[in-house]
Amino acid sequence: MIQDISPCRLDNAYRETVPALDDCVFSFRGDKVLLREGEDGCRSLPSFRDLQYPAEEMPRQAVFLFRVDKEPIFLLDGTAPGGRGLRYFPVCGLKGILPGWAFFAGVTALHLNHWYERNRYCGRCGSVMEKKMGQRALVCPDCGNTVYPCIAPVVMVAVINGDKLLMTKYAGRSLPQWVLISGFVEAGETLEEAAEREVFEETGIRIRDLQYFGSQPWGFSDSVIAGYTARLDGPDEIRLDRKELAEAEWHLRSRLPDELTDISIAHEMIESLRL
Ligand SMILES: [Zn+2]
């Protein structure tokens, strides 16, 4: 999965750290990230030195993100000043282009960049937010409103019916692959209640014997995904919610589609159920 970057380790404990010229830095434009492209076509994360950033402005513009193997990595809060060989690339297309640790770091940095971008102003009084000392939080200097990173919980469910697995295709999205049922958790719900509700809303299927499979941070959608397996409880007839799904079918577990990238927990779950 995307977070499996051993022997590297992403340490997201927050630290008040001043950047150095050779520290790596993420700079985003929408969902594109700035990379350094060498004359041989190799791409890598730029450092502040590559960005030709004025040294005296670095502490104000740079936001500490996390460390990878004790090396601090920063986010540039604002437009990169530019530099030779620098180009923006879609984050979703960087698997296999960057090393695994840098791809995961990039998706996590994208999540944090979304949060910083959407919280420049206080949601209560409209004042400009400030970074809180000593922790990853933003605080309003006028009313004290404190905002922490927003992580949306999602449940994903693999519904098993003997030698078959329930698989679906999203409606109105560019993703054409067969996937598992998933959805955001509502306020006041447990993860298990959300799993039962999502399966029933999208397919009319009732489930039992929910078993926790594992979880995955998924910065593309600012979320963390909790995966479950479950068994069919009652009739196997599917009643499709066409607002959410284009298709839903029982697939033989001996002939499951093999279309998903191995960075996703959906792929991990499907492969664990393949006969
Ligand atoms: Zn405020």
CSV table of C-alpha atoms and ligand atoms in Angstrom, one decimal:
chain,number,residue,atom,x,y,z
A,1,MET,CA,0.0,0.0,0.0
A,2,ILE,CA,1.0,3.6,-0.4
A,3,GLN,CA,2.2,3.9,3.2
A,4,ASP,CA,4.4,0.8,3.0
A,5,ILE,CA,7.8,2.5,2.4
A,6,SER,CA,10.0,0.3,4.6
A,7,PRO,CA,12.9,0.6,5.3
A,8,CYS,CA,12.2,4.3,5.0
A,9,ARG,CA,10.0,5.8,7.7
A,10,LEU,CA,7.7,8.9,7.6
A,11,ASP,CA,7.7,10.6,11.0
A,12,ASN,CA,4.9,13.1,11.2
A,13,ALA,CA,5.5,14.4,14.7
A,14,TYR,CA,5.4,18.2,14.5
A,15,ARG,CA,8.6,20.2,15.2
A,16,GLU,CA,9.6,23.8,15.1
A,17,THR,CA,12.3,23.5,12.6
A,18,VAL,CA,14.1,26.1,10.6
A,19,PRO,CA,14.8,25.0,7.0
A,20,ALA,CA,18.3,24.7,5.5
A,21,LEU,CA,19.1,25.4,1.9
A,22,ASP,CA,19.5,21.7,1.1
A,23,ASP,CA,16.2,20.5,2.7
A,24,CYS,CA,13.6,19.1,0.3
A,25,VAL,CA,10.5,21.2,-0.3
A,26,PHE,CA,7.0,20.6,-1.7
A,27,SER,CA,5.3,23.3,-3.7
A,28,PHE,CA,1.8,22.7,-5.1
A,29,ARG,CA,-0.3,24.3,-7.8
A,30,GLY,CA,-3.7,22.7,-7.4
A,31,ASP,CA,-3.1,18.9,-7.3
A,32,LYS,CA,0.3,19.3,-9.2
A,33,VAL,CA,3.6,19.3,-7.4
A,34,LEU,CA,6.8,21.0,-8.4
A,35,LEU,CA,9.7,18.6,-9.2
A,36,ARG,CA,13.2,19.1,-10.5
A,37,GLU,CA,13.8,17.5,-13.9
A,38,GLY,CA,17.4,16.6,-14.8
A,39,GLU,CA,18.8,16.7,-18.3
A,40,ASP,CA,18.6,12.9,-18.3
A,41,GLY,CA,14.8,13.1,-17.6
A,42,CYS,CA,15.1,11.9,-14.0
A,43,ARG,CA,12.7,13.7,-11.6
A,44,SER,CA,13.3,14.4,-7.9
A,45,LEU,CA,12.1,16.6,-5.1
A,46,PRO,CA,13.7,20.1,-5.3
A,47,SER,CA,15.5,21.7,-2.4
A,48,PHE,CA,15.3,25.3,-1.4
A,49,ARG,CA,18.6,25.8,-3.2
A,50,ASP,CA,17.0,24.5,-6.4
A,51,LEU,CA,14.2,27.0,-6.0
A,52,GLN,CA,16.7,29.8,-5.7
A,53,TYR,CA,14.8,31.0,-2.7
A,54,PRO,CA,16.1,34.2,-1.0
A,55,ALA,CA,17.6,32.8,2.2
A,56,GLU,CA,16.3,35.6,4.4
A,57,GLU,CA,12.6,34.8,3.4
A,58,MET,CA,12.8,31.0,4.0
A,59,PRO,CA,11.6,30.8,7.6
A,60,ARG,CA,8.5,32.9,6.8
A,61,GLN,CA,7.5,31.0,3.6
A,62,ALA,CA,8.5,27.4,4.7
A,63,VAL,CA,6.1,25.2,6.8
A,64,PHE,CA,7.5,22.1,8.4
A,65,LEU,CA,5.6,19.0,7.2
A,66,PHE,CA,7.3,15.8,8.6
A,67,ARG,CA,10.6,13.9,8.5
A,68,VAL,CA,11.5,11.0,6.3
A,69,ASP,CA,14.4,9.1,7.9
A,70,LYS,CA,15.1,12.1,10.1
A,71,GLU,CA,15.4,14.4,7.1
A,72,PRO,CA,13.0,17.3,7.5
A,73,ILE,CA,10.7,18.1,4.6
A,74,PHE,CA,8.9,21.4,4.1
A,75,LEU,CA,5.9,22.9,2.3
A,76,LEU,CA,6.3,26.2,0.5
A,77,ASP,CA,3.3,28.3,1.6
A,78,GLY,CA,3.0,30.5,-1.5
A,79,THR,CA,4.3,30.5,-5.1
A,80,ALA,CA,7.7,29.0,-5.8
A,81,PRO,CA,10.1,31.7,-7.2
A,82,GLY,CA,11.1,29.2,-10.0
A,83,GLY,CA,14.5,27.9,-11.1
A,84,ARG,CA,16.1,25.9,-13.8
A,85,GLY,CA,14.6,22.5,-14.7
A,86,LEU,CA,11.6,22.9,-12.4
A,87,ARG,CA,8.1,21.8,-13.6
A,88,TYR,CA,4.8,20.9,-12.1
A,89,PHE,CA,3.5,17.3,-12.4
A,90,PRO,CA,0.2,15.7,-11.3
A,91,VAL,CA,0.7,14.0,-8.0
A,92,CYS,CA,-1.5,11.1,-9.0
A,93,GLY,CA,0.9,10.2,-11.9
A,94,LEU,CA,4.1,10.0,-9.8
A,95,LYS,CA,4.0,6.4,-8.7
A,96,GLY,CA,7.0,4.7,-10.3
A,97,ILE,CA,8.5,8.1,-11.2
A,98,LEU,CA,9.5,9.0,-7.7
A,99,PRO,CA,10.8,6.5,-5.1
A,100,GLY,CA,8.0,5.0,-3.0
A,101,TRP,CA,8.8,7.2,0.1
A,102,ALA,CA,8.7,10.4,-2.0
A,103,PHE,CA,5.4,9.4,-3.6
A,104,PHE,CA,3.8,8.8,-0.2
A,105,ALA,CA,5.4,11.9,1.2
A,106,GLY,CA,4.0,13.9,-1.8
A,107,VAL,CA,0.4,12.6,-1.3
A,108,THR,CA,0.6,13.3,2.5
A,109,ALA,CA,2.0,16.8,1.7
A,110,LEU,CA,-0.9,17.4,-0.7
A,111,HIS,CA,-3.3,16.6,2.1
A,112,LEU,CA,-1.7,19.1,4.4
A,113,ASN,CA,-1.5,21.7,1.6
A,114,HIS,CA,-5.2,21.3,1.1
A,115,TRP,CA,-5.7,22.0,4.8
A,116,TYR,CA,-3.4,25.1,5.0
A,117,GLU,CA,-5.0,26.5,1.8
A,118,ARG,CA,-8.5,26.2,3.1
A,119,ASN,CA,-7.8,27.7,6.5
A,120,ARG,CA,-6.1,30.9,5.6
A,121,TYR,CA,-8.9,32.8,7.3
A,122,CYS,CA,-10.8,32.2,10.5
A,123,GLY,CA,-14.1,30.4,9.9
A,124,ARG,CA,-15.6,32.2,12.9
A,125,CYS,CA,-14.6,35.8,12.5
A,126,GLY,CA,-12.7,36.1,9.2
A,127,SER,CA,-9.3,37.2,10.5
A,128,VAL,CA,-6.1,35.9,9.0
A,129,MET,CA,-5.1,32.7,10.8
A,130,GLU,CA,-1.6,32.2,12.3
A,131,LYS,CA,0.5,29.1,12.8
A,132,LYS,CA,0.4,27.9,16.4
A,133,MET,CA,3.8,27.4,18.1
A,134,GLY,CA,4.8,23.8,19.0
A,135,GLN,CA,2.0,21.9,17.2
A,136,ARG,CA,0.4,21.5,13.8
A,137,ALA,CA,-2.5,23.8,14.3
A,138,LEU,CA,-3.7,27.2,13.1
A,139,VAL,CA,-5.1,29.8,15.6
A,140,CYS,CA,-7.0,33.0,15.1
A,141,PRO,CA,-5.3,35.9,16.8
A,142,ASP,CA,-8.6,37.8,17.3
A,143,CYS,CA,-11.1,35.1,18.6
A,144,GLY,CA,-8.8,32.2,19.6
A,145,ASN,CA,-10.4,29.8,17.2
A,146,THR,CA,-8.0,26.9,16.8
A,147,VAL,CA,-8.1,24.5,13.8
A,148,TYR,CA,-6.3,21.1,13.5
A,149,PRO,CA,-5.7,19.2,10.3
A,150,CYS,CA,-8.9,17.8,8.9
A,151,ILE,CA,-8.9,14.0,8.2
A,152,ALA,CA,-12.2,12.6,6.9
A,153,PRO,CA,-12.8,8.9,7.9
A,154,VAL,CA,-13.9,6.6,5.1
A,155,VAL,CA,-15.1,2.9,5.4
A,156,MET,CA,-14.5,0.4,2.6
A,157,VAL,CA,-16.3,-3.0,2.7
A,158,ALA,CA,-15.6,-6.2,0.9
A,159,VAL,CA,-18.9,-8.2,1.0
A,160,ILE,CA,-18.3,-12.0,0.6
A,161,ASN,CA,-21.0,-14.4,-0.5
A,162,GLY,CA,-19.4,-17.8,-0.5
A,163,ASP,CA,-17.2,-18.0,-3.6
A,164,LYS,CA,-18.3,-14.5,-4.8
A,165,LEU,CA,-17.3,-10.9,-3.9
A,166,LEU,CA,-19.4,-7.8,-4.4
A,167,MET,CA,-17.7,-5.3,-6.6
A,168,THR,CA,-18.8,-2.0,-7.9
A,169,LYS,CA,-18.0,0.8,-10.4
A,170,TYR,CA,-18.5,4.5,-9.4
A,171,ALA,CA,-21.1,6.6,-11.3
A,172,GLY,CA,-19.9,9.8,-12.9
A,173,ARG,CA,-16.2,9.5,-12.1
A,174,SER,CA,-13.2,8.9,-14.3
A,175,LEU,CA,-12.2,5.7,-12.5
A,176,PRO,CA,-13.3,2.9,-14.7
A,177,GLN,CA,-12.1,0.0,-12.5
A,178,TRP,CA,-14.1,-2.4,-10.4
A,179,VAL,CA,-13.7,-1.4,-6.8
A,180,LEU,CA,-15.2,-2.1,-3.3
A,181,ILE,CA,-18.0,-0.2,-1.7
A,182,SER,CA,-16.8,2.8,0.2
A,183,GLY,CA,-18.1,6.0,1.7
A,184,PHE,CA,-17.6,8.8,4.2
A,185,VAL,CA,-18.6,8.3,7.8
A,186,GLU,CA,-21.4,10.5,9.0
A,187,ALA,CA,-21.4,12.4,12.3
A,188,GLY,CA,-22.7,10.3,15.2
A,189,GLU,CA,-21.9,7.0,13.4
A,190,THR,CA,-19.5,4.2,14.4
A,191,LEU,CA,-17.3,2.9,11.6
A,192,GLU,CA,-19.3,-0.4,11.7
A,193,GLU,CA,-22.6,1.5,11.4
A,194,ALA,CA,-21.2,3.4,8.4
A,195,ALA,CA,-20.1,0.2,6.7
A,196,GLU,CA,-23.6,-1.4,7.1
A,197,ARG,CA,-25.3,1.8,5.9
A,198,GLU,CA,-23.1,2.4,2.9
A,199,VAL,CA,-23.5,-1.2,1.6
A,200,PHE,CA,-27.3,-1.1,2.1
A,201,GLU,CA,-27.7,2.4,0.5
A,202,GLU,CA,-25.6,1.6,-2.5
A,203,THR,CA,-26.7,-2.0,-3.2
A,204,GLY,CA,-29.7,-2.9,-1.0
A,205,ILE,CA,-27.5,-5.7,0.5
A,206,ARG,CA,-27.5,-6.5,4.2
A,207,ILE,CA,-24.3,-7.7,5.9
A,208,ARG,CA,-23.1,-9.5,9.0
A,209,ASP,CA,-19.8,-10.6,10.6
A,210,LEU,CA,-17.9,-7.4,10.0
A,211,GLN,CA,-14.2,-7.9,10.4
A,212,TYR,CA,-11.6,-5.2,10.5
A,213,PHE,CA,-9.0,-5.6,7.8
A,214,GLY,CA,-6.7,-2.6,8.1
A,215,SER,CA,-6.4,1.1,7.4
A,216,GLN,CA,-4.7,3.5,5.0
A,217,PRO,CA,-4.0,7.2,4.9
A,218,TRP,CA,-5.3,8.5,1.6
A,219,GLY,CA,-4.2,12.1,1.1
A,220,PHE,CA,-5.8,12.4,-2.4
A,221,SER,CA,-9.2,12.8,-0.6
A,222,ASP,CA,-7.9,14.1,2.7
A,223,SER,CA,-9.1,10.9,4.3
A,224,VAL,CA,-8.1,7.8,6.2
A,225,ILE,CA,-9.8,4.6,5.0
A,226,ALA,CA,-10.8,1.8,7.3
A,227,GLY,CA,-11.2,-1.5,5.4
A,228,TYR,CA,-13.7,-4.3,6.5
A,229,THR,CA,-14.7,-7.6,5.2
A,230,ALA,CA,-18.3,-8.8,5.8
A,231,ARG,CA,-20.6,-11.6,4.8
A,232,LEU,CA,-23.9,-11.4,3.0
A,233,ASP,CA,-26.9,-11.5,5.4
A,234,GLY,CA,-30.1,-12.3,3.5
A,235,PRO,CA,-31.0,-12.2,-0.2
A,236,ASP,CA,-28.2,-11.6,-2.7
A,237,GLU,CA,-30.3,-9.5,-5.1
A,238,ILE,CA,-28.7,-6.1,-5.8
A,239,ARG,CA,-30.7,-2.9,-5.8
A,240,LEU,CA,-28.4,-0.3,-7.4
A,241,ASP,CA,-28.2,3.3,-6.2
A,242,ARG,CA,-27.6,4.9,-9.6
A,243,LYS,CA,-26.6,8.3,-8.1
A,244,GLU,CA,-23.6,6.6,-6.5
A,245,LEU,CA,-22.8,3.6,-8.7
A,246,ALA,CA,-22.7,2.7,-12.4
A,247,GLU,CA,-22.6,-1.0,-11.8
A,248,ALA,CA,-22.5,-3.6,-8.9
A,249,GLU,CA,-22.0,-7.3,-9.5
A,250,TRP,CA,-21.1,-10.5,-7.6
A,251,HIS,CA,-17.7,-11.6,-9.1
A,252,LEU,CA,-16.4,-15.1,-8.7
A,253,ARG,CA,-13.4,-14.9,-6.3
A,254,SER,CA,-11.5,-17.2,-8.6
A,255,ARG,CA,-11.8,-14.6,-11.4
A,256,LEU,CA,-11.6,-11.2,-9.8
A,257,PRO,CA,-10.7,-8.2,-11.9
A,258,ASP,CA,-7.0,-7.3,-11.6
A,259,GLU,CA,-7.2,-3.6,-12.4
A,260,LEU,CA,-6.3,-1.6,-9.4
A,261,THR,CA,-2.9,-0.2,-8.5
A,262,ASP,CA,-1.1,-1.9,-5.7
A,263,ILE,CA,-0.9,1.4,-3.7
A,264,SER,CA,-4.5,1.1,-2.5
A,265,ILE,CA,-6.1,-0.9,0.4
A,266,ALA,CA,-8.8,-1.9,-2.0
A,267,HIS,CA,-6.2,-3.9,-4.0
A,268,GLU,CA,-4.8,-5.4,-0.8
A,269,MET,CA,-8.3,-6.5,0.3
A,270,ILE,CA,-9.3,-7.9,-3.1
A,271,GLU,CA,-6.0,-9.9,-3.4
A,272,SER,CA,-6.5,-11.3,0.1
A,273,LEU,CA,-10.0,-12.7,-1.0
A,274,ARG,CA,-8.9,-14.1,-4.4
A,275,LEU,CA,-9.3,-17.9,-4.6
B,1,ZN,ZN,-11.4,34.3,14.6
